[in-house]
Short mmCIF file of C-alpha atoms in Angstrom, two decimals:
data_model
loop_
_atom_site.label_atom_id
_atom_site.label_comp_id
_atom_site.label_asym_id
_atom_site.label_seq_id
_atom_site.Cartn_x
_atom_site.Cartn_y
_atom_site.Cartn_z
CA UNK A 1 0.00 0.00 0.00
CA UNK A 2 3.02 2.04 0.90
CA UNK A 3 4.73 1.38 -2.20
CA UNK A 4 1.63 2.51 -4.25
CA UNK A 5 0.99 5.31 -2.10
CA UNK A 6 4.51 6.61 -3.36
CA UNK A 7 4.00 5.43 -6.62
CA UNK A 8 0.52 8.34 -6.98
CA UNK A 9 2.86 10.65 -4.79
CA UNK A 10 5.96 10.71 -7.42
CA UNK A 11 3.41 10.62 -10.56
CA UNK A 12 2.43 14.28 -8.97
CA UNK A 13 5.69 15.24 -8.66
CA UNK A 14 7.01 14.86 -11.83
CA UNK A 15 3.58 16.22 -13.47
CA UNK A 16 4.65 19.60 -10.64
CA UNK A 17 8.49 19.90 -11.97
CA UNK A 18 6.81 20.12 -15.53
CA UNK A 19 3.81 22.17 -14.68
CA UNK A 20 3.49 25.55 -15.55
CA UNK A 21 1.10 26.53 -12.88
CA UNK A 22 3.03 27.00 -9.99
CA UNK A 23 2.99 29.40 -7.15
CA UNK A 24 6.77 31.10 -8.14
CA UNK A 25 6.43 34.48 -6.44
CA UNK A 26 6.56 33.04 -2.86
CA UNK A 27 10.08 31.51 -3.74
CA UNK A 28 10.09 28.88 -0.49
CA UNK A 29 12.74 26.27 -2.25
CA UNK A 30 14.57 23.73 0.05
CA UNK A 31 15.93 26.44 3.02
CA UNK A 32 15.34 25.30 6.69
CA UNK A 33 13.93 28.31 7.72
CA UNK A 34 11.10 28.47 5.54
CA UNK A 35 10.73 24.34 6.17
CA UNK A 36 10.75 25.04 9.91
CA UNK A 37 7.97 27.88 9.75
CA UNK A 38 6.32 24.85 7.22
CA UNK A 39 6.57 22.39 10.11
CA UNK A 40 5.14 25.05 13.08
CA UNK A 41 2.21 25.98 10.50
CA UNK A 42 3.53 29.60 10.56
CA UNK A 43 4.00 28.89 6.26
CA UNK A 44 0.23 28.20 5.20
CA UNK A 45 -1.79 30.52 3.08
CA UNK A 46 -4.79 29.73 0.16
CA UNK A 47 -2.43 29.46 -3.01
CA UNK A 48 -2.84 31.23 -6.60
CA UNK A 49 -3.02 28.15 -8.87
CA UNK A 50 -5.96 27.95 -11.49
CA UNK A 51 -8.96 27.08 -10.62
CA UNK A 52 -8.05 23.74 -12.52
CA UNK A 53 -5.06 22.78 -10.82
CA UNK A 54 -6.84 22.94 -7.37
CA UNK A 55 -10.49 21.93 -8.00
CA UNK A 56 -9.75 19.39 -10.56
CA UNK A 57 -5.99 18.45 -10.50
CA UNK A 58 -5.86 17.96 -7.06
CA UNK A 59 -8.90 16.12 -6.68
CA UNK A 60 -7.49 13.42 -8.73
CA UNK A 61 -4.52 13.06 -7.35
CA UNK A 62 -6.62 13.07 -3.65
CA UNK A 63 -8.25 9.63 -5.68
CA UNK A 64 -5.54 8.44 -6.32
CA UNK A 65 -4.17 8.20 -2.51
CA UNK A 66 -7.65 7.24 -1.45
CA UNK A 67 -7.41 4.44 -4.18
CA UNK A 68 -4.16 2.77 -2.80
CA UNK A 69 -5.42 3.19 0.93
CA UNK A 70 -9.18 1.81 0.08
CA UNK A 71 -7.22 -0.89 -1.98
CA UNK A 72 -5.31 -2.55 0.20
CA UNK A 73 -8.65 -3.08 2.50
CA UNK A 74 -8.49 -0.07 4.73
CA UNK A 75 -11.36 1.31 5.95
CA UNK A 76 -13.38 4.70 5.30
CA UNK A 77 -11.69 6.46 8.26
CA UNK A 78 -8.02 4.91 7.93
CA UNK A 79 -8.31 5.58 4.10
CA UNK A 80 -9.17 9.44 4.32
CA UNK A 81 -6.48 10.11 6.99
CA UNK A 82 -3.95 8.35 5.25
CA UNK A 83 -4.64 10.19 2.58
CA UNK A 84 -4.86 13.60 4.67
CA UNK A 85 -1.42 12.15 5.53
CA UNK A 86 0.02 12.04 2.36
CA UNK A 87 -1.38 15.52 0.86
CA UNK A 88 0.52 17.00 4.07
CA UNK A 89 3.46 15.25 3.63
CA UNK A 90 3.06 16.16 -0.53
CA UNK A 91 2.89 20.21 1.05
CA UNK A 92 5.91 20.00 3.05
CA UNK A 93 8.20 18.05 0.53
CA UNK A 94 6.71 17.78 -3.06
CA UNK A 95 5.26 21.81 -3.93
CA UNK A 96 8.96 22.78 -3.56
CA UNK A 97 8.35 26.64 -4.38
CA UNK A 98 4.98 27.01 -2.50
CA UNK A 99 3.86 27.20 1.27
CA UNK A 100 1.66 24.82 2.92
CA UNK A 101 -1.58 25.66 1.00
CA UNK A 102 -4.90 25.33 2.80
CA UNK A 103 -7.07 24.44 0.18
CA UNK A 104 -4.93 21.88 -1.11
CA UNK A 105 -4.65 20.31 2.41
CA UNK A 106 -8.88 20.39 2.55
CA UNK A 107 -9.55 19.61 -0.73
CA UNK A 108 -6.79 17.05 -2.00
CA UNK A 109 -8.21 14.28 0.92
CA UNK A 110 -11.66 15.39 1.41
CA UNK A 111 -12.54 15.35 -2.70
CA UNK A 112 -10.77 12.16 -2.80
CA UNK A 113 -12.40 10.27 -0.92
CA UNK A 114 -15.75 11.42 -1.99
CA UNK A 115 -14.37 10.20 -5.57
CA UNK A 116 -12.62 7.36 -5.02
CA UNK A 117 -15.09 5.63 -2.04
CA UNK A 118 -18.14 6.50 -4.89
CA UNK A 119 -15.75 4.66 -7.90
CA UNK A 120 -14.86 1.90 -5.60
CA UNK A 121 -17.91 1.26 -4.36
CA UNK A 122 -18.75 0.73 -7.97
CA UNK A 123 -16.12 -1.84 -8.51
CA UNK A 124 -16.85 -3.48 -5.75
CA UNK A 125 -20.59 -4.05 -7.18
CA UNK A 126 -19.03 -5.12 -10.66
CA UNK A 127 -17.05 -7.97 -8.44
CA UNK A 128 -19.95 -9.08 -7.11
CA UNK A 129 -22.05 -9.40 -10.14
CA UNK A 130 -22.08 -12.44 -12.69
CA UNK A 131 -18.31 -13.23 -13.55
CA UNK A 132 -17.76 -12.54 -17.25
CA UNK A 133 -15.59 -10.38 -19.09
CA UNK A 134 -17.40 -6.79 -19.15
CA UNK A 135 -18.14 -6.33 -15.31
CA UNK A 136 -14.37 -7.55 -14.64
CA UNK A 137 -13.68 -4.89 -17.24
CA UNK A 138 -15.78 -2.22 -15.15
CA UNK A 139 -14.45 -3.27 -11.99
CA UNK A 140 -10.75 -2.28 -13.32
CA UNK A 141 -12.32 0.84 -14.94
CA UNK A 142 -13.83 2.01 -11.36
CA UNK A 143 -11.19 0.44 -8.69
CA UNK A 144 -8.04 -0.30 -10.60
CA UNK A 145 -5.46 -0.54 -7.45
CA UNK A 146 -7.83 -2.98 -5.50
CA UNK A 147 -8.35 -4.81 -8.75
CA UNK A 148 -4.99 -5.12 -8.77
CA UNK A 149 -4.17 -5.99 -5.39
CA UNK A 150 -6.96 -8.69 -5.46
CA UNK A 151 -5.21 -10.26 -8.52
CA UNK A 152 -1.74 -10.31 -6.75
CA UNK A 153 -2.99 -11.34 -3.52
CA UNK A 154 -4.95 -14.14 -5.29
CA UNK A 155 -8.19 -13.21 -3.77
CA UNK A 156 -11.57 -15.58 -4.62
CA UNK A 157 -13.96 -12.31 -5.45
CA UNK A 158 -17.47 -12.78 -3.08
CA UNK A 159 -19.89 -13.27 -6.33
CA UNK A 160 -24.14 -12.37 -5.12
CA UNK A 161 -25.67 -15.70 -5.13
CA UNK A 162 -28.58 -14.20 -7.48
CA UNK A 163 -28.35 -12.16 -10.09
CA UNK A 164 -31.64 -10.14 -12.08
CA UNK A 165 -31.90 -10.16 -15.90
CA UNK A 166 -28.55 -7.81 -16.57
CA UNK A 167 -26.29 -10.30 -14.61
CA UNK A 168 -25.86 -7.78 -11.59
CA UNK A 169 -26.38 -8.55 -7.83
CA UNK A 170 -30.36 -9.40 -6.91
CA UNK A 171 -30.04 -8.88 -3.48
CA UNK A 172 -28.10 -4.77 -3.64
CA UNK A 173 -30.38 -2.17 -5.05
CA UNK A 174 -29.12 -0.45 -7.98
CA UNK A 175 -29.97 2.21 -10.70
CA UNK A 176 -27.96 2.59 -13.32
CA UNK A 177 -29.49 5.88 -16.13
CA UNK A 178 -28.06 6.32 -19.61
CA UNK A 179 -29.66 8.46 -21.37
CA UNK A 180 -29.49 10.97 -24.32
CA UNK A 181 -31.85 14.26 -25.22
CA UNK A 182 -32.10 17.04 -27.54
CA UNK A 183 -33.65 20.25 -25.72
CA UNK A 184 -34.02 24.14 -26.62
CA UNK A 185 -32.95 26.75 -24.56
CA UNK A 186 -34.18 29.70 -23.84
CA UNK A 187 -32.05 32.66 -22.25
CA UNK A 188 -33.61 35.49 -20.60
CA UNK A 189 -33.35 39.02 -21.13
CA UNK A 190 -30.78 40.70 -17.76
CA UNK A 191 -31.04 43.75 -16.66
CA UNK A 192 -27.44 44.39 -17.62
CA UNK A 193 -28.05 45.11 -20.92
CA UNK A 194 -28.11 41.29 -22.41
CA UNK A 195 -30.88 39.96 -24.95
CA UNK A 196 -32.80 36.94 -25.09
CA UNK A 197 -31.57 34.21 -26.90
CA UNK A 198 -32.86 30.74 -28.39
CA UNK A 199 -30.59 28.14 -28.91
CA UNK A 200 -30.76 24.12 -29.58
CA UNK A 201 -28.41 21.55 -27.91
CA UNK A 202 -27.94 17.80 -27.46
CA UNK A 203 -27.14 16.09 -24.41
CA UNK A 204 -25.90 13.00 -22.68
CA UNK A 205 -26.07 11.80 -18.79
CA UNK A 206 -24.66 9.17 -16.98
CA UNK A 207 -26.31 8.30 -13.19
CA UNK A 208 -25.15 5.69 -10.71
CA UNK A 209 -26.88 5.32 -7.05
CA UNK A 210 -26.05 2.30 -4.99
CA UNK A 211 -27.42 1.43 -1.91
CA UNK A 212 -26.01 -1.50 0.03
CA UNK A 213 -28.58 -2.50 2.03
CA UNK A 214 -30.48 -5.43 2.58
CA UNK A 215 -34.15 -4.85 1.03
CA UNK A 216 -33.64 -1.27 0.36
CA UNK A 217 -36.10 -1.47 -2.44
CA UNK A 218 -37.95 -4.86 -1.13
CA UNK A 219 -39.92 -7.00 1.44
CA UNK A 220 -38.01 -6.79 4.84
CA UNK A 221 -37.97 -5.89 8.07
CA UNK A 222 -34.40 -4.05 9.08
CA UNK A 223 -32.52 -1.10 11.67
CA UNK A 224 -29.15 -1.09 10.93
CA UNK A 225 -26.06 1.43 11.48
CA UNK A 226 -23.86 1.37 8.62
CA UNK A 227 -20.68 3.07 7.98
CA UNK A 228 -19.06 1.18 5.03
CA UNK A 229 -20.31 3.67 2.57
CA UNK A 230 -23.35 1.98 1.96
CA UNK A 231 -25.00 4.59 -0.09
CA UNK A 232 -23.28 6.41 -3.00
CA UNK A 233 -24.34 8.67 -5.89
CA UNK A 234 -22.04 9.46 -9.26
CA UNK A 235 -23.76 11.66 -11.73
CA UNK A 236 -22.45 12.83 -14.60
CA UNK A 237 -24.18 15.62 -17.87
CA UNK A 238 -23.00 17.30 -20.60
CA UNK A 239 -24.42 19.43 -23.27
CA UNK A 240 -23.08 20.80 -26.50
CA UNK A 241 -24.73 23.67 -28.45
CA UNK A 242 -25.82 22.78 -31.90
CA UNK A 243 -23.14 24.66 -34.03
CA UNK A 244 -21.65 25.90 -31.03
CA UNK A 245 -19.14 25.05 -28.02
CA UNK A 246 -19.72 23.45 -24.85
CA UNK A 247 -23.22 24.28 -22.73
CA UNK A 248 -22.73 22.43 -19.50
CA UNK A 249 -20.59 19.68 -18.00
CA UNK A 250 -21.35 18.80 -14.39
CA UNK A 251 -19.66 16.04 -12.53
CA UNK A 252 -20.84 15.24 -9.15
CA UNK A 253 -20.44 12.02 -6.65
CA UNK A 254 -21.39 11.65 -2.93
CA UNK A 255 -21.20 9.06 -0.43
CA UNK A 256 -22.79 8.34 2.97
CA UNK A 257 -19.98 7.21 5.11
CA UNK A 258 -22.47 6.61 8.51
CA UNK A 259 -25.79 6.17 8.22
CA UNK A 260 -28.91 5.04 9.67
CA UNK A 261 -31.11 2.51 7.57
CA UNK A 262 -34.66 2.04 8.61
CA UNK A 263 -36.92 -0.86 6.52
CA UNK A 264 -41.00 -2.02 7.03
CA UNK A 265 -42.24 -3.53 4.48
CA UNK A 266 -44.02 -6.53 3.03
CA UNK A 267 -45.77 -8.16 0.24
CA UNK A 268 -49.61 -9.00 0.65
CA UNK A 269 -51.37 -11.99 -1.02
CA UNK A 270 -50.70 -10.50 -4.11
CA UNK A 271 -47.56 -10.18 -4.65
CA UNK A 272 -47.45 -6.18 -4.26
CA UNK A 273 -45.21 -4.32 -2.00
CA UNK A 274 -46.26 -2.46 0.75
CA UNK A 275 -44.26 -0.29 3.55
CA UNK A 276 -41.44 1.95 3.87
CA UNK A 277 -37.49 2.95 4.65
CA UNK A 278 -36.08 5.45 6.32
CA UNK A 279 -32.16 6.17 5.54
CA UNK A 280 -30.77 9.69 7.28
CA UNK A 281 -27.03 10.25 7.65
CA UNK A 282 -23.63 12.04 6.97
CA UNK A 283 -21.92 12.63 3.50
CA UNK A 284 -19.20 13.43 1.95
CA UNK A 285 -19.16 15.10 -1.58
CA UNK A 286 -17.56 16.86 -4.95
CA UNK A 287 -19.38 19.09 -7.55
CA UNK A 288 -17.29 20.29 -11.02
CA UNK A 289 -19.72 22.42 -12.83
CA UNK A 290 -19.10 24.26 -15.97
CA UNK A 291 -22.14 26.50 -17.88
CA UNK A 292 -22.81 28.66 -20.02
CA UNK A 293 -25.01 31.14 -19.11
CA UNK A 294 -24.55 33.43 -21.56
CA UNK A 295 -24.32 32.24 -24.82
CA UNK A 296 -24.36 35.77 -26.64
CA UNK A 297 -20.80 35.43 -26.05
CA UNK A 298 -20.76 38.29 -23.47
CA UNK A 299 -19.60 36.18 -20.36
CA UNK A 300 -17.21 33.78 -19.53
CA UNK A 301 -17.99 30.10 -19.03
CA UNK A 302 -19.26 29.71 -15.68
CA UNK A 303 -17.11 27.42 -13.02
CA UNK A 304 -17.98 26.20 -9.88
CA UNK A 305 -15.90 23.55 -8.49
CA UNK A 306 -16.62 22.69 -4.09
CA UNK A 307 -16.09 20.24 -2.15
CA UNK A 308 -18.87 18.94 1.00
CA UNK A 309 -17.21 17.86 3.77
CA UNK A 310 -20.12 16.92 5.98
CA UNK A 311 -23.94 17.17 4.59
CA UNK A 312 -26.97 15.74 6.26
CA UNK A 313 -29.16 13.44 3.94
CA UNK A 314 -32.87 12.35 4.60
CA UNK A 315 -34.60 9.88 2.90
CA UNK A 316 -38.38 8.62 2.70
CA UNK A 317 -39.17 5.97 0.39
CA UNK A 318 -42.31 4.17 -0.12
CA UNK A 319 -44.05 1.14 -1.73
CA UNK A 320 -48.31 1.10 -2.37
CA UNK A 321 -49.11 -1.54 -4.96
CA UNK A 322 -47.83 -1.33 -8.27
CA UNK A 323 -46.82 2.65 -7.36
CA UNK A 324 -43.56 3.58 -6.03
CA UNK A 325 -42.46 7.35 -3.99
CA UNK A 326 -39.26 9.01 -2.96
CA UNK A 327 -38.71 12.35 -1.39
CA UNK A 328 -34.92 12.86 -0.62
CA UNK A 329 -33.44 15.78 0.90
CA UNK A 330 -29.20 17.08 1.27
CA UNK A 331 -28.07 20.17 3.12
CA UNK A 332 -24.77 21.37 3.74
CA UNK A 333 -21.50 23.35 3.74
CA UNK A 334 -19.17 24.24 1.17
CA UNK A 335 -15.68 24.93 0.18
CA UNK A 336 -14.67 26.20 -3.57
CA UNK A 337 -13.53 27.87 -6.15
CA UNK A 338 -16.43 29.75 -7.65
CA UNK A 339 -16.25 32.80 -10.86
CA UNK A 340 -17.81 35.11 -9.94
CA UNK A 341 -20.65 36.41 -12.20
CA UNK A 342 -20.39 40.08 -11.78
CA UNK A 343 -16.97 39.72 -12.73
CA UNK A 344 -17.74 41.47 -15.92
CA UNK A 345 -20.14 44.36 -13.90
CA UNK A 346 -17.16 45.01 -11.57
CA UNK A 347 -14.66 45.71 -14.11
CA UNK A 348 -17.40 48.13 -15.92
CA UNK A 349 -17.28 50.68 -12.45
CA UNK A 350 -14.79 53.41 -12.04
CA UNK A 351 -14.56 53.00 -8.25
CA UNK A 352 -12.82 49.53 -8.66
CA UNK A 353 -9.80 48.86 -6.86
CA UNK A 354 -6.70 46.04 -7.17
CA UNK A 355 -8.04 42.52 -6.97
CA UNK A 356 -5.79 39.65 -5.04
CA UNK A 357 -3.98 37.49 -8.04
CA UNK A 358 -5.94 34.69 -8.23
CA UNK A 359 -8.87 36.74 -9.02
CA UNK A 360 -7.23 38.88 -10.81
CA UNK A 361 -5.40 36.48 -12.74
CA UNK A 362 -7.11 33.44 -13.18
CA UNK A 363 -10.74 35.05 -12.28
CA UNK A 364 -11.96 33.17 -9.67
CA UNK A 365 -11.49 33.30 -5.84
CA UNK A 366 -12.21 30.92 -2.75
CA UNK A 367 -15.77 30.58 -1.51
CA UNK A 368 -17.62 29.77 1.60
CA UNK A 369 -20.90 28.61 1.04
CA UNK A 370 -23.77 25.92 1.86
CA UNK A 371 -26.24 23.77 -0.97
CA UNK A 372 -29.26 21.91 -0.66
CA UNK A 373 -29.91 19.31 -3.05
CA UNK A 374 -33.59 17.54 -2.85
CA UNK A 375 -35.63 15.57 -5.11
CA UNK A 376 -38.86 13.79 -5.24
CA UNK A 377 -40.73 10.83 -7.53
CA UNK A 378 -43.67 8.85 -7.70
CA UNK A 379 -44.20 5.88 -10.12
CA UNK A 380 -46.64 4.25 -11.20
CA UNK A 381 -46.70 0.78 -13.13
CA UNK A 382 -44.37 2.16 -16.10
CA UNK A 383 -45.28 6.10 -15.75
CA UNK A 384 -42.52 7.50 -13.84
CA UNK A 385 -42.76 11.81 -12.21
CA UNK A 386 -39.32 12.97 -10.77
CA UNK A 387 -38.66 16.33 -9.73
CA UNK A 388 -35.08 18.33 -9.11
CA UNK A 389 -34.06 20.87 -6.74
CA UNK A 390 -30.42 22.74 -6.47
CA UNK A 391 -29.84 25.56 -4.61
CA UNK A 392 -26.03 26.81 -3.67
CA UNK A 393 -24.33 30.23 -2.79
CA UNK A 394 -21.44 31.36 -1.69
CA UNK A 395 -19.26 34.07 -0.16
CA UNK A 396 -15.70 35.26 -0.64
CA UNK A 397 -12.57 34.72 1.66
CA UNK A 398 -9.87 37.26 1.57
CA UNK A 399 -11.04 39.56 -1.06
CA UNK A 400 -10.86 43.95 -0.71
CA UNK A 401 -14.63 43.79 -1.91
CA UNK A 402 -17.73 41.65 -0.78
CA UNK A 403 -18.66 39.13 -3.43
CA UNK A 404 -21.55 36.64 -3.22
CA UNK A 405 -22.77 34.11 -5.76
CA UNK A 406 -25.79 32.20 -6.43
CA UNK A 407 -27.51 29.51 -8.19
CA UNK A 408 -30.72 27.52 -8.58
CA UNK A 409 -31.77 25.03 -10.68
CA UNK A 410 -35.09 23.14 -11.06
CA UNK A 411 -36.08 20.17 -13.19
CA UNK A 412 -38.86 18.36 -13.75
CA UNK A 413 -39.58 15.03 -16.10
CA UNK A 414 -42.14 12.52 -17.01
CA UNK A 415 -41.17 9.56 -18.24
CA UNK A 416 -42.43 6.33 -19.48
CA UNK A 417 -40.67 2.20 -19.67
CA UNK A 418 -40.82 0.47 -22.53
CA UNK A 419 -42.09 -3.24 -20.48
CA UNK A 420 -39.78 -6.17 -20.98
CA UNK A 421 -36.95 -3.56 -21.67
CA UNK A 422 -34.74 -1.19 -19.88
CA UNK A 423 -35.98 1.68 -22.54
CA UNK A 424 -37.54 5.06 -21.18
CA UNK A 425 -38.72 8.16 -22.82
CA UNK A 426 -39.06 11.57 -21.03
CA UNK A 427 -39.72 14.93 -22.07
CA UNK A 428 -38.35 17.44 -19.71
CA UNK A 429 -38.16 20.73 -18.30
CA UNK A 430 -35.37 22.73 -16.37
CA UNK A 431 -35.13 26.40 -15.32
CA UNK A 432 -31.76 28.09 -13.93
CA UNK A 433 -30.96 30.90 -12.58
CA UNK A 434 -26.98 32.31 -12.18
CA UNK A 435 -27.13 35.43 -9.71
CA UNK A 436 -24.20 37.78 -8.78
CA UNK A 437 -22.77 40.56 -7.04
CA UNK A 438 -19.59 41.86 -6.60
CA UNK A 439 -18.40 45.34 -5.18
CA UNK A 440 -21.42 47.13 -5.98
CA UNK A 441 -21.95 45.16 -9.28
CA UNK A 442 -24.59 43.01 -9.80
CA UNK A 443 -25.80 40.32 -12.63
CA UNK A 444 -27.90 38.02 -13.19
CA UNK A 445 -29.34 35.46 -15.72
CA UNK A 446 -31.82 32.43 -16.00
CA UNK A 447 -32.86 30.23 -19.18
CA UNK A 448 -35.82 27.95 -19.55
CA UNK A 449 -34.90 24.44 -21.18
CA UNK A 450 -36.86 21.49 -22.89
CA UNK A 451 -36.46 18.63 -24.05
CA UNK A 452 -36.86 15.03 -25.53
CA UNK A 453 -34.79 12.38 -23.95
CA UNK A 454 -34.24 8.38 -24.79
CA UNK A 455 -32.56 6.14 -22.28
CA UNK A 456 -31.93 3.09 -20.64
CA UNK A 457 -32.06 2.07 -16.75
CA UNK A 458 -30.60 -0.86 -15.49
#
């Protein structure tokens, strides 16, 4: 474990020596005094890398550690702080030209293992589902180091005894959306100055949610405390404008990593399900947003990239016949790098004064801030309602003017199953709304989108 550890730890290091984002002004090197003020915390600051080498770059490397602590069959809590370990130890020895940087030391671990305990957790599921080549394939693809521990070790993988139709495990609920739509979009008219606009796109999503539970979706009676990481979410969208660039790309995973699992329920003389589960606990999560807003051209893309370190979840689900209801409900804090959207507004004033680098530079700063995510369906026989809630906003650290950002989106979709066949249709409807304000500037935007969609769940 070790060994691979330092394997992920000198990958990074080489990718630093050749990277051209790097913190140069603070010009730390190898000097004892600086190491010393490193090793008493006195050397610690938020750094001035791009937005991608700390929300994005760092996150993978965070996976990476996670990956070769989860692999060699630590648990959630010895995986996380070995891998808090090994970001600290990459700070004092690896960044040699930067001081201890506090986001990387939050967001490298935390980010990690909300990625890697959501991917593994996927492999995991693949190893357990009916042996052939594709879900060995997919385990690989989702937990590569404990794939390749297993194989080394010569490890017997723990197959389900049952299997449904797709050859995946009967007994672990699972939901599994591909899907692909074409929608038009709408944007508003701003106050600012900007124009409506229509404009067509296409689209393709990608959904996991595992919950590893016994009869989480079935006839049971259970209370159980869990804190495996049970209950995970990946989700995955992009859109492309028709004769145009890229219209949104949102990655997002989250994991429960201690939980409470409640199940009553039962099948009557018929064969139907009736009853209910309860599941409420702590997460853990990681949201990379990109959108375009403003696709007159007048704005840059919009970037959002935060990690959760602790959320609350609550969820309801419940089972009446051939009908089927959710309601599911996520609050909590933030950390980030956010644009902000009045960038644009602020610059426009004549009372502005000097921005901190980062912002000034690479046009985003670091953000405080809290989201709620909920959601709600009912289905009935192959008619299927779901409805979407986001909310987030956040608050500047450090910066000589107050910024604040905001966002909401809201979707709703009907859909219908093909029976016999993992084929659904869905028309669909989203509204968003991008809110700034910035030293006295403010700006704001929303856009109306619908669409057709075809998928598959399994």
């Amino acid at each position: 474990g070790l060994l691979e550890l330092g394997g992920v730890w000198s990958l990074g290091f080489l990718q630093y020596v050749t990277e051209r984002d790097v913190v140069r002004h603070y010009d730390v090197a190898y000097s004892w005094p600086i190491f010393r003020r490193k090793l008493l915390g006195q050397a610690l600051s938020l750094d001035t890398n791009q937005l991608g080498t700390n929300f994005v770059g760092h996150p993978i490397g965070g996976t990476g550690y996670y990956f070769a602590a989860r692999g060699n069959h630590l648990n959630i809590a010895e995986s996380l702080a070995l891998s808090a370990g090994a970001s600290f130890f990459w700070e004092l020895f690896g960044e040699v030209n930067e001081i201890i940087s506090i986001n990387d030391v939050l967001v490298t671990p935390l980010a990690g293992m909300s990625i890697g305990e959501s991917m593994i957790q996927l492999g995991t599921f693949f190893d357990r589902s009916r042996p052939n080549w594709h879900n060995r394939l997919l385990s690989v693809v989702f937990s590569p180091i404990k794939s390749l521990n297993d194989l080394l070790d010569g490890q017997t993988l723990v197959r389900a005894e049952r299997f449904d139709q797709y050859g995946f495990p009967a007994d672990e609920w699972h939901q599994f959306d591909l899907s692909a739509s074409l929608a038009t979009t709408r944007q508003a008219s701003s106050a600012q100055g900007e124009s409506a606009n229509l404009s067509h796109d296409w689209r393709l999503s990608l959904s996991s949610q595992l919950a590893h539970l016994p009869d989480y979706d079935g006839a049971g009676r259970h209370s159980i405390v869990f804190s495996e990481g049970n209950f995970s979410t990946i989700d995955a969208h992009t859109a492309f404008v028709m004769g145009g660039g890229l219209a949104d790309l949102d990655f997002a995973t989250q994991v429960m990593a201690l939980g409470y699992y409640h199940r009553d329920a039962h099948n009557d003389e018929h064969g139907k399900l009736w009853g209910q589960g309860t599941l409420f606990g702590m997460t853990s999560g990681y949201q990379l947003t990109f959108h375009n807003y403003d696709r007159d051209g007048l704005r840059q893309l919009d970037q959002i990239s935060t990690i959760e370190p602790v959320a609350l979840l609550l969820e309801q689900r419940g089972a009446f016949g051939t009908g089927r209801a959710f309601v599911r409900l996520s609050a909590g804090g933030d950390f980030g790098g956010v644009r902000p959207y009045a960038l644009r507004g602020y610059y426009a004033r004549s009372d502005t004064v000097k921005l901190p680098y980062v912002l000034e530079q690479h046009s985003y700063y670091f953000g405080l801030g809290a989201r709620v995510l909920a959601s709600a369906g009912i289905s009935w026989g192959v008619i299927e309602l779901l409805t979407r809630l986001r909310v987030e906003g956040y608050s500047a650290l450090e910066m000589p003017v107050p910024i604040g950002d905001r966002l909401t989106a809201l979707q709703a979709r009907l859909g219908c199953a093909i029976p016999s066949t993992p084929v659904r249709l869905s028309a669909y409807g989203e509204q968003r709304t991008r809110w700034g304000e910035m030293g006295g500037a403010h700006a704001s935007r929303s856009e109306l989108s619908a669409g057709f969609e075809i998928g598959a769940r399994y």
